[in-house]
XYZ file of C-alpha atoms in Angstrom:
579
model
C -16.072 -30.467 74.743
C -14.994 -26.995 75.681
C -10.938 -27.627 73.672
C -13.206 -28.851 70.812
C -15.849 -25.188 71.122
C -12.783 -23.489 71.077
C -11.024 -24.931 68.716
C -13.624 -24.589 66.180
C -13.842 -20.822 67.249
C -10.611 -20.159 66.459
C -11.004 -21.829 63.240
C -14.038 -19.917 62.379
C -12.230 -16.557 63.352
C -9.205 -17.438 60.634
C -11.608 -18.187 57.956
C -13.994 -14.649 58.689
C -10.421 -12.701 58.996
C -8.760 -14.396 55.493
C -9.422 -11.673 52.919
C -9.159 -11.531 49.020
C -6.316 -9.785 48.202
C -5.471 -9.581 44.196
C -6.899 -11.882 41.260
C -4.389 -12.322 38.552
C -5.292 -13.855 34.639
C -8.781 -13.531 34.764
C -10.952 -12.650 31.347
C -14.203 -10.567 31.717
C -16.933 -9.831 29.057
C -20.925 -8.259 29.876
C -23.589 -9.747 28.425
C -27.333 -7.875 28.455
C -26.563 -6.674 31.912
C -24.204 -8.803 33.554
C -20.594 -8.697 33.995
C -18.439 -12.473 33.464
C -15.553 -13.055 34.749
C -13.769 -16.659 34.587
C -10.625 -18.296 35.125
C -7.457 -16.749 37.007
C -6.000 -17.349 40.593
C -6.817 -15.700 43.600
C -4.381 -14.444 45.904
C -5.946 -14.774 49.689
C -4.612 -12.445 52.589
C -4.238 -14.531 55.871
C -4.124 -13.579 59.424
C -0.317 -14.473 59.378
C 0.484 -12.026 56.931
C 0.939 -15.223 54.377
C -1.049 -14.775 50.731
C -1.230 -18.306 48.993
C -3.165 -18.835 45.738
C -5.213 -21.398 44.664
C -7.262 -21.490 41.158
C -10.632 -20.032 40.557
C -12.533 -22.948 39.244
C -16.268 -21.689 38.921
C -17.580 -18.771 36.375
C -18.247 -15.745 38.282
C -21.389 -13.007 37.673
C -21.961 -9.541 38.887
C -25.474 -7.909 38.550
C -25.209 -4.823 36.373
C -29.247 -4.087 36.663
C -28.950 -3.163 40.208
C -26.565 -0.446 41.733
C -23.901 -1.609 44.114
C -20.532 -0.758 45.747
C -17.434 -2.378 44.770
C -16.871 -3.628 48.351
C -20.189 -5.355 49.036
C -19.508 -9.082 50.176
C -22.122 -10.146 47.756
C -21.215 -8.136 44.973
C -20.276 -11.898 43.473
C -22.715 -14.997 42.246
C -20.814 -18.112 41.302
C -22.301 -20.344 38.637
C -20.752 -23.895 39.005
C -18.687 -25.764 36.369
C -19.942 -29.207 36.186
C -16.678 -31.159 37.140
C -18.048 -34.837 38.202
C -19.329 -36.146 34.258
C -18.330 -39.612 33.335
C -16.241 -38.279 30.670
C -14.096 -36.023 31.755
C -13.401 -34.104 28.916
C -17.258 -32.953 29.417
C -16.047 -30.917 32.267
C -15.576 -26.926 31.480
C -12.216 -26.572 32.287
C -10.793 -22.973 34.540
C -7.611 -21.766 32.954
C -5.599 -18.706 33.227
C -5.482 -15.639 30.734
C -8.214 -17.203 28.434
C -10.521 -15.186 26.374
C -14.445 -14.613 26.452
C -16.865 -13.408 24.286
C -20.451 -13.522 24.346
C -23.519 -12.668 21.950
C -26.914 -12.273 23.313
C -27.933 -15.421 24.444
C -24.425 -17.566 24.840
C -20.863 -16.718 26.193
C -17.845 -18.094 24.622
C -14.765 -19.402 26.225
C -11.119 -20.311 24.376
C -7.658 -20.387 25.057
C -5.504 -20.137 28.544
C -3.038 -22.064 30.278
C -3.355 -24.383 33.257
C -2.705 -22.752 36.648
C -0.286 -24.327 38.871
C -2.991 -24.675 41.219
C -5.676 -26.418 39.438
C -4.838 -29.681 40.752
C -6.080 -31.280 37.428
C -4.135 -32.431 33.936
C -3.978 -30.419 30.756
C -7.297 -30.667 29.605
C -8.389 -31.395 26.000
C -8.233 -28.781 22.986
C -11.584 -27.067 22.453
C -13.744 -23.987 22.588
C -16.674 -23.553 24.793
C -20.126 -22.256 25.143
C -22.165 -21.420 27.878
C -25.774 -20.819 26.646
C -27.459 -18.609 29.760
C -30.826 -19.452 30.048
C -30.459 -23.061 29.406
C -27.728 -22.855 31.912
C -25.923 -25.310 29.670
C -21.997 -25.930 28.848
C -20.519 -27.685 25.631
C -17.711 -27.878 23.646
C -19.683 -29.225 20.647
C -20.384 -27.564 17.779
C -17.430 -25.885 16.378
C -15.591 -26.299 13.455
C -12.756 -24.806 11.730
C -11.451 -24.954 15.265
C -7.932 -24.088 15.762
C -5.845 -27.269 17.436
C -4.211 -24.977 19.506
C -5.082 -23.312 22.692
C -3.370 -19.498 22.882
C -3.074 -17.134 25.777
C -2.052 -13.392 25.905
C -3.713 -12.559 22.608
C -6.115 -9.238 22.140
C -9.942 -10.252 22.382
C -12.323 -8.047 20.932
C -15.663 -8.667 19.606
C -17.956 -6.875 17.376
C -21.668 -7.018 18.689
C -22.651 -6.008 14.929
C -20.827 -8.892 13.026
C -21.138 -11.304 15.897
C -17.373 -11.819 15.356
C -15.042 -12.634 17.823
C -11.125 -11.703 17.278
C -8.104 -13.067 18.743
C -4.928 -11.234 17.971
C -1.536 -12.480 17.909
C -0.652 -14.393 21.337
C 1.385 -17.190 22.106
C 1.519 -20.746 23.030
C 1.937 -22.515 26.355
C 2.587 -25.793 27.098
C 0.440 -25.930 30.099
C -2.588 -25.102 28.210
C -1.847 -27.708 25.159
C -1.906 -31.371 26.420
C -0.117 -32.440 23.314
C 3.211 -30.353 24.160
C 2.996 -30.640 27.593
C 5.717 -32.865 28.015
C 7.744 -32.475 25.002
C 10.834 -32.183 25.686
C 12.216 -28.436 25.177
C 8.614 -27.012 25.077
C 8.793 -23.595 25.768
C 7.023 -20.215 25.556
C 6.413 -19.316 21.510
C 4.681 -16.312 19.796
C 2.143 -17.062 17.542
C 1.456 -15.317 14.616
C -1.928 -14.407 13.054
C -5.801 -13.210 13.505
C -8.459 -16.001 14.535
C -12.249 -15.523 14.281
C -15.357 -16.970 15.823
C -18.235 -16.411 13.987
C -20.635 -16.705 16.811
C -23.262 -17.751 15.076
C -22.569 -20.331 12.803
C -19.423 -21.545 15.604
C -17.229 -21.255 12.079
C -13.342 -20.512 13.474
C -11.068 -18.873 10.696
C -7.025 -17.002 10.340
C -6.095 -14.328 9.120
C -2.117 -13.008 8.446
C -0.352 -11.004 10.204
C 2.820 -11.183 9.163
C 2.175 -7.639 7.173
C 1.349 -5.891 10.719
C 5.058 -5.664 11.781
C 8.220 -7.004 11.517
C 7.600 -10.853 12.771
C 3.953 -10.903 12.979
C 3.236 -10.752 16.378
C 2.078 -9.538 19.226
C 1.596 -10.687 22.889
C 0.037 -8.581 26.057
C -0.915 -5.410 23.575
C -3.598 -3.575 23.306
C -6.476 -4.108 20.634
C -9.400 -1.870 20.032
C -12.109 -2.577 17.602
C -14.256 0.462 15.587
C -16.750 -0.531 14.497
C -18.261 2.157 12.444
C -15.154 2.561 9.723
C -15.212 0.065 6.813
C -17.664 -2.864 6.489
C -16.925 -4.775 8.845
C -14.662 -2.202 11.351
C -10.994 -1.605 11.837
C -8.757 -3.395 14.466
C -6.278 -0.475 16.083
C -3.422 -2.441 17.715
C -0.612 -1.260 19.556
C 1.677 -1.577 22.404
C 2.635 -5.531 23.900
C 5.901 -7.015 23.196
C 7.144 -8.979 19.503
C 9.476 -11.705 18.839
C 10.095 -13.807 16.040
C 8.217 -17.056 16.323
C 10.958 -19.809 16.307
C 12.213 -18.029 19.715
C 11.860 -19.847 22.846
C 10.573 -17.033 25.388
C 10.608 -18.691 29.303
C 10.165 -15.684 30.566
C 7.310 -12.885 30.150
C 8.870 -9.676 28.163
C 8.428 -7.361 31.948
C 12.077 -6.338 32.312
C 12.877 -6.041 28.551
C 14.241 -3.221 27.124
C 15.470 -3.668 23.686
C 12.845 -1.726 21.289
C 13.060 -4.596 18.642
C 10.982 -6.460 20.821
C 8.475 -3.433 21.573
C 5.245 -2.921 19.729
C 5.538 0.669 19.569
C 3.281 3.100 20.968
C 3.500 6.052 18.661
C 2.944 4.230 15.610
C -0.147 1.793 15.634
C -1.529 -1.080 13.359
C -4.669 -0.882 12.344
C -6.381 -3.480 10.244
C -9.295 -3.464 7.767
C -11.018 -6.745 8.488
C -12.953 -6.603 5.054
C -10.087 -6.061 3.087
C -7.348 -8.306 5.470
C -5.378 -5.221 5.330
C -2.915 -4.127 7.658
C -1.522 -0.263 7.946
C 1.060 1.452 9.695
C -0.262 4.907 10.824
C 1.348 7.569 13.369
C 0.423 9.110 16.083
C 1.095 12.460 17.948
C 0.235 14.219 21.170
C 0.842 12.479 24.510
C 2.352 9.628 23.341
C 2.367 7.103 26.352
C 5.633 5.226 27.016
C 6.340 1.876 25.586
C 3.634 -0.475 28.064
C 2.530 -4.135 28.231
C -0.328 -6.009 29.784
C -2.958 -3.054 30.527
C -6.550 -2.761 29.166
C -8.388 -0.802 26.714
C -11.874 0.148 25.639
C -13.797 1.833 22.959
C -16.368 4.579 23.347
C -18.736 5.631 20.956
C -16.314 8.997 19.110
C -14.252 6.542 18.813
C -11.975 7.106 21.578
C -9.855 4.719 22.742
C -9.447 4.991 26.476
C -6.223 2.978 27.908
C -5.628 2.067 31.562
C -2.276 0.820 33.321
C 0.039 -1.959 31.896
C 3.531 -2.478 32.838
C 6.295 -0.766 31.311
C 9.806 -2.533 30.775
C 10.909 -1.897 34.396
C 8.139 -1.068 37.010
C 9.694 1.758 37.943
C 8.734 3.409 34.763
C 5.198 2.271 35.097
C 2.266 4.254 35.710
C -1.279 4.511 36.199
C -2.432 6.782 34.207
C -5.193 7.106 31.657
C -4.812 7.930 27.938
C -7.029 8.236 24.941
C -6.442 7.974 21.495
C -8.894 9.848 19.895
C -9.545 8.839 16.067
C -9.522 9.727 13.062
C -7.012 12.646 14.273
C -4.922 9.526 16.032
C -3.353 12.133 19.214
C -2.681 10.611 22.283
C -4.345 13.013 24.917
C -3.605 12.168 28.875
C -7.125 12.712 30.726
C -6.247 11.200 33.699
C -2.670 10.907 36.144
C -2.148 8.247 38.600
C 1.023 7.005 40.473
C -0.986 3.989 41.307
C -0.062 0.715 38.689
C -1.839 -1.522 37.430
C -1.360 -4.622 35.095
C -3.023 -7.978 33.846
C -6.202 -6.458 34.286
C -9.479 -6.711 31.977
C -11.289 -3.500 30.907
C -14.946 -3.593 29.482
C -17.055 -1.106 28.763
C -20.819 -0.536 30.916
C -23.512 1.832 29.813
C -21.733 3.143 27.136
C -19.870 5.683 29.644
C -18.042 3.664 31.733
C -15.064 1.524 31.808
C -14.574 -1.434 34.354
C -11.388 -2.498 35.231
C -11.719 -6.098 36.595
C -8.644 -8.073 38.326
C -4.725 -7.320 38.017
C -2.275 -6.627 39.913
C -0.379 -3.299 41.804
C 3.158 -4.813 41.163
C 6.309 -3.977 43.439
C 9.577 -3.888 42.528
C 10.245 -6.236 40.084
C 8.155 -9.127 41.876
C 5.209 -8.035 39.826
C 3.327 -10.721 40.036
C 3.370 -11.657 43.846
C 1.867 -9.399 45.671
C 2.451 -7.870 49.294
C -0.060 -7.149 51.983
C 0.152 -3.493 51.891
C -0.953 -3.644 47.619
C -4.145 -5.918 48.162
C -7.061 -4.388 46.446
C -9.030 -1.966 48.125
C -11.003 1.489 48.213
C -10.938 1.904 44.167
C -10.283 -1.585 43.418
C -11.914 -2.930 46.116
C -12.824 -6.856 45.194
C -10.730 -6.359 42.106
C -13.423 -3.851 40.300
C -12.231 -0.720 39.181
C -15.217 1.823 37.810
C -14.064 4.756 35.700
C -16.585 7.470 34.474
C -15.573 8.236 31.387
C -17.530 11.399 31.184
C -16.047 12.913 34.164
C -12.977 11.059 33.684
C -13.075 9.655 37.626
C -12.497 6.720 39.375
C -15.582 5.721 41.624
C -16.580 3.034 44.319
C -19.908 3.012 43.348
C -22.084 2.040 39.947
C -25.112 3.562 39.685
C -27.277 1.117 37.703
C -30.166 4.026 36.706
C -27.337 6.318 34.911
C -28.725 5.550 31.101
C -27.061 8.262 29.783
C -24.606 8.579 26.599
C -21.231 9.160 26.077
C -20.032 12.907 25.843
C -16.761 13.817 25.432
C -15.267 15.318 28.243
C -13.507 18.778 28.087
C -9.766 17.713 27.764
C -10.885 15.786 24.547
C -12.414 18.640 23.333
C -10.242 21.060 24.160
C -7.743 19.282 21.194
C -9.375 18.094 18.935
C -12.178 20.517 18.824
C -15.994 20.247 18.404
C -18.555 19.984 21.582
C -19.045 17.144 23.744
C -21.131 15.380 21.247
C -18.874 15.566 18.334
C -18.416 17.576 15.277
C -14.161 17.485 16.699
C -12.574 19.815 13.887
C -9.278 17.699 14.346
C -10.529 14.891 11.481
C -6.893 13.766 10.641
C -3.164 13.029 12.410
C -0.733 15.643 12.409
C 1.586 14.778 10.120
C -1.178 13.174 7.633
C -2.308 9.904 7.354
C 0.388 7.342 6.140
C -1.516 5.849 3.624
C -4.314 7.302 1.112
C -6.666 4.388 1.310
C -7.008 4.284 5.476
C -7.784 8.379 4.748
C -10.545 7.065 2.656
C -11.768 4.675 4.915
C -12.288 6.900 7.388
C -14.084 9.471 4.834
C -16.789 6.895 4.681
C -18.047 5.881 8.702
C -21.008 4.117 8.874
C -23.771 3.607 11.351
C -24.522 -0.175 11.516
C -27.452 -2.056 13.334
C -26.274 -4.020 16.836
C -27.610 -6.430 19.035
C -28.841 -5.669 22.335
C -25.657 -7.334 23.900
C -24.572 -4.187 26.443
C -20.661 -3.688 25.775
C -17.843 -5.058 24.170
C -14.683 -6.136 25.689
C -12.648 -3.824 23.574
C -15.307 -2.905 21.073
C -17.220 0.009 19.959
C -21.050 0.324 20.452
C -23.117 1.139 17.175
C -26.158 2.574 17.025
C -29.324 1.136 15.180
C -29.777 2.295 11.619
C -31.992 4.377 10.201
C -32.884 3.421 6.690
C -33.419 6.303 4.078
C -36.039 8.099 3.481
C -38.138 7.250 -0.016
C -38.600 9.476 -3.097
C -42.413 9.025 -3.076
C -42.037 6.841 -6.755
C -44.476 3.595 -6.703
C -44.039 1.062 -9.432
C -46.583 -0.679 -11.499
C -47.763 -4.667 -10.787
C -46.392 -5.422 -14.129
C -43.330 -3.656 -13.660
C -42.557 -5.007 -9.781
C -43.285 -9.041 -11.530
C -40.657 -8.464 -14.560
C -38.005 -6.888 -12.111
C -38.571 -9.681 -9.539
C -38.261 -12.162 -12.417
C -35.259 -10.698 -13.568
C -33.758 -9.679 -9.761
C -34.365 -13.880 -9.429
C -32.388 -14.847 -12.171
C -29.772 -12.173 -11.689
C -29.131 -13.406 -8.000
C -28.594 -17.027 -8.933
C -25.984 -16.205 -11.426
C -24.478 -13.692 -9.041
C -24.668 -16.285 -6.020
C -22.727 -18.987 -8.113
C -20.138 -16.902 -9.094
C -20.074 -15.479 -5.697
C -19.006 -19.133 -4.559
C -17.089 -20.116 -7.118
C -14.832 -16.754 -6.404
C -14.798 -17.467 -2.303
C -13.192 -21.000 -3.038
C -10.683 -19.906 -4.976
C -9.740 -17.217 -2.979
C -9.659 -19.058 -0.019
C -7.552 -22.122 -1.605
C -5.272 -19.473 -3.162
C -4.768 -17.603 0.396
C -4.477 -21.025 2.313
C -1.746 -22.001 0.091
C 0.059 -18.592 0.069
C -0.511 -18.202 3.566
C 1.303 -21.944 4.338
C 4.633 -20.402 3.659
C 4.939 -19.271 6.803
C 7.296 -20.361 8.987
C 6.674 -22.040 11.996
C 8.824 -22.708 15.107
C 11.675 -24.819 14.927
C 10.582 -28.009 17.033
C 7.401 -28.526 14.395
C 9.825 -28.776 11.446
C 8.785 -31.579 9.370
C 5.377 -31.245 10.152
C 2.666 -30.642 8.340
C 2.774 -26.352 7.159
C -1.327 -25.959 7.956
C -3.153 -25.962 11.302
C -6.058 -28.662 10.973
C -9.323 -27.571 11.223
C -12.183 -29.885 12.179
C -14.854 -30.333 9.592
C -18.806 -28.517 10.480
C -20.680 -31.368 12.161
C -23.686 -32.434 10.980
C -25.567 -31.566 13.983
C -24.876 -29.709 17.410
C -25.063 -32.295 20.351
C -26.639 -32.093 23.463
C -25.420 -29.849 26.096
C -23.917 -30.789 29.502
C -26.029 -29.514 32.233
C -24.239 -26.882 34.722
C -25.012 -26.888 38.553
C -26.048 -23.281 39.290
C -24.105 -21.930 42.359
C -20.675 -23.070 43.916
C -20.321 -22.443 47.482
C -16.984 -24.337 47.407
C -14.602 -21.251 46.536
C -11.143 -21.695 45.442
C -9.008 -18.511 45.055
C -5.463 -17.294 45.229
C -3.019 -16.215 43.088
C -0.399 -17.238 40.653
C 3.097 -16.855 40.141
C 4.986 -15.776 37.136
C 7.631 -18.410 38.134
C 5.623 -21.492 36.640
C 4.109 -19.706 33.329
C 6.087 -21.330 30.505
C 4.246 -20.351 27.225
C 5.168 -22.532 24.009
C 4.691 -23.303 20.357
C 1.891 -24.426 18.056
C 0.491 -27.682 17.353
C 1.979 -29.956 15.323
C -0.348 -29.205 12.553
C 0.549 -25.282 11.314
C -2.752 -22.824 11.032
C -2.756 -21.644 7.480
C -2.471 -18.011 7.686
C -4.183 -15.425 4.924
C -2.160 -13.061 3.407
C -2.765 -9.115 3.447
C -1.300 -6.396 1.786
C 0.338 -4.016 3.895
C 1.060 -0.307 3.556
C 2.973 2.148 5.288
């Protein structure tokens, strides 16, 4: 009795002494005052100095109503995937470097790879939706939905448009059942711009193959402003290119050839009402070429960006840029020796940037990690809090700080104005490339939002105030003949308004199928299938609130082979292009 006391001491001791040490591939997104964070490996420090990984299955939460430090043991609540229905394709899978999304009452889950630690097969194409209060998961309901599953694309949402974006990306054959054993699968980019409407569960592509040289882009850096153009600009920049039919089994961290870099000092930016792409320069404190980091948006816009891995880690750094817009300068607010990569950023109370997961990588092992560059002190559990008004890291969030964005001091001090605007610096140094982006950004808007609190890479709007009247009434008999004719006059307008959408779209599908695709799918058909709207949305699959079985580690760069499309080709909508 007394071996078996202390055995089970000893055995107790291990498990309070094991320690989280660095989560890798996560995705994070806050929803009305709670931060997400699913999918990724954990990386667990043992007593013997050993750090194995193992998959984390469930969806975490963290409470963003109450103030807390970023080392409290219960900083995390887990909210159980159902894994035990009949039909196992009901089961919520837990992938690595998905995407997630999330309007106010549902969050949305797509794309990722398997990790090598899952312990379960491929599992089948879909998209997801957890609806909160209902504490409900499906995978029914969408249509249009792409028959691929990508990973390392930019997510960005607008909380106006209740669009989701996914830019770019590529392909992996752990994360596609179809391709999973194909012989001579390997890591392909993917060209192109998919969108979730999330709220009719619509999926749709746009081109890219005007944005640079192949099309694509994989581990860059996407920003979304929402206040230019209808329906916002995309800014896009860093991440690494290659053309698509390339077979790429290994991640682009040690490369060095600048045909394969998605510069820094020139960016893409992308009118989503007009599908147009644009080439525009930048100036200032241009960062280094860099790969893998975060970005988010506040309200100027500024663009804050945090870490990412340059093409050797010894160039690396930790620093903190902005790129402040419409003037498009790079301006350094913040320097750190300390790296950081495959990390999420999102943006809390409208003045504060987290950085959740990553890694500190060493040498040129970045993604296995060492005892001594476990996450602590700033990035203590993996959550990294940056005030972007004092332009500080901090341990703590302070739940009661409502207050707005104001532009801090090294901002102003080069592009002019006061911390809440008016910056006299309203265009880039050398002018803007192209006439029509000048114009678009002669015309900002303020357009209503939703009360969903922060956008993965998106910029908060404020509500709109309507116009004041002129004080003019009109007549009974003059308000019934203009609502006859207003009647009329919308029919006419709405059928020509359809009749014009279908031809566009057939015209842009077929245009767009001229793309080429990877070698291996030659023969194929040239479109990506897209599942037809159901009729109705099906019941749910309950989810089990809390897990208390916890499965995290880390995962190594070793086993991540990324691949090509689906056999069936997404058609991909063209876009003029100017430079």
């Amino acid at each position: 009795m007394a071996h078996l006391v202390a055995w089970l001491s000893l055995c107790a001791s291990l498990v309070l002494a094991n320690s989280n040490c660095t989560r890798l591939f996560n995705s994070a997104v806050i929803n009305n005052q709670t931060l997400y964070i699913d999918g990724g490996d954990m990386h667990t420090l043992f007593p013997n100095g050993t750090i194995p990984k193992s998959a984390i299955r469930d969806l975490q939460s963290v409470d963003l109503s109450r103030s807390w430090q970023n080392s409290d043991d219960d900083l995390f609540t887990y909210i159980r995937k159902p894994h035990d229905n009949s039909d196992t394709d009901d089961n919520p899978p837990w992938l690595n470097e998905g995407a997630s999304w999330s309007n106010e009452q549902d969050l949305f889950f797509y794309g990722g790879y398997l990790s090598e630690k899952a312990g379960i097969s491929v599992p089948p194409l879909a998209t997801w939706r957890y609806d909160i209060a209902a504490k409900n998961w499906t995978r029914r309901g969408f249509w249009g939905t792409p028959l691929v599953r990508l990973c390392q694309g930019g997510a960005v949402q607008s909380s106006v448009d209740q669009m989701a974006y996914y830019l770019g990306g590529s392909l992996n054959p752990a994360g596609n059942p179809t391709f999973i054993n194909t012989p001579g699968a390997d890591v392909y980019m993917d060209p192109g711009l998919i969108a979730l409407n999330m709220n009719t569960l619509e999926w749709t592509k746009a081109s890219t193959a005007d944005m640079n040289t192949w099309g694509t882009i994989g581990d860059g850096y996407v920003g979304l402003i929402d206040s230019v153009g209808k329906r916002g600009l995309l800014v896009a920049f860093g991440g690494y290119t290659y053309p698509v039919g390339q077979k790429l089994s290994f991640l682009a961290a040690q490369q060095t050839n600048e045909s394969n870099q998605n510069s820094m000092e020139t960016v893409r930016v992308y009118d989503i009402d007009k599908e147009r792409w644009y080439d525009q320069q930048t100036s200032g404190d241009v960062p280094h070429w860099r790969m893998a980091g975060c970005a988010v948006v506040a309200p100027a816009p500024d663009l804050y960006v945090f870490g990412g891995m340059a093409a050797k880690t010894k160039d690396s750094d930790g620093n903190v840029y902005v790129l402040s817009v419409p003037s498009f300068r790079w301006i350094k607010v913040y320097d750190d020796h300390v790296l950081r990569y495959k990390h999420k950023c999102v943006l809390a109370q409208k003045h504060t940037m987290m950085a959740v997961g990553g890694i500190i990588p060493v040498d040129d092992m970045e993604y296995y990690p060492q005892s001594r560059n476990c996450d602590s002190s700033t990035f203590a559990n993996g959550i990294g809090i940056f005030d972007l008004r004092k332009l500080s890291w901090m341990s703590n969030y302070n739940a009661n700080d409502h207050g707005e964005y104001t532009i801090p001091s090294k901002i102003v001090d080069v592009i002019g104005g006061s911390e809440t605007g008016g910056a006299t610096l309203s265009k880039p140094q050398h002018g803007f490339n192209s006439s029509d982006l000048e114009n678009l950004f002669k015309h900002r808007s303020v357009r209503p939002t939703t009360s969903v609190v922060a956008n993965p890479t998106g910029s908060p709007a404020s509500t709109h105030q309507p116009a004041a009247g002129t004080g003019h009434t009109l007549s009974s008999g003059t308000i019934a003949g203009a609502v006859v004719g207003v009647v009329a006059g919308v029919a006419l307008l709405a059928g020509l308004a359809m009749a014009w959408v279908i031809v566009r779209r057939r015209r842009k599908e077929q245009e767009a199928a001229q793309q080429d695709g990877p070698p291996w799918a030659k023969g194929a058909p040239d479109t990506w299938v897209f599942a037809p709207r159901p009729p109705e949305e099906l019941d749910a699959v309950p989810v089990y609130e809390l897990s208390h079985d916890r499965q995290e580690s880390w995962c190594g760069a070793a086993s991540r082979v990324e691949m090509p499309t689906e056999a069936n080709r997404t058609p991909e909508l063209p876009a003029s292009r100017d430079r």
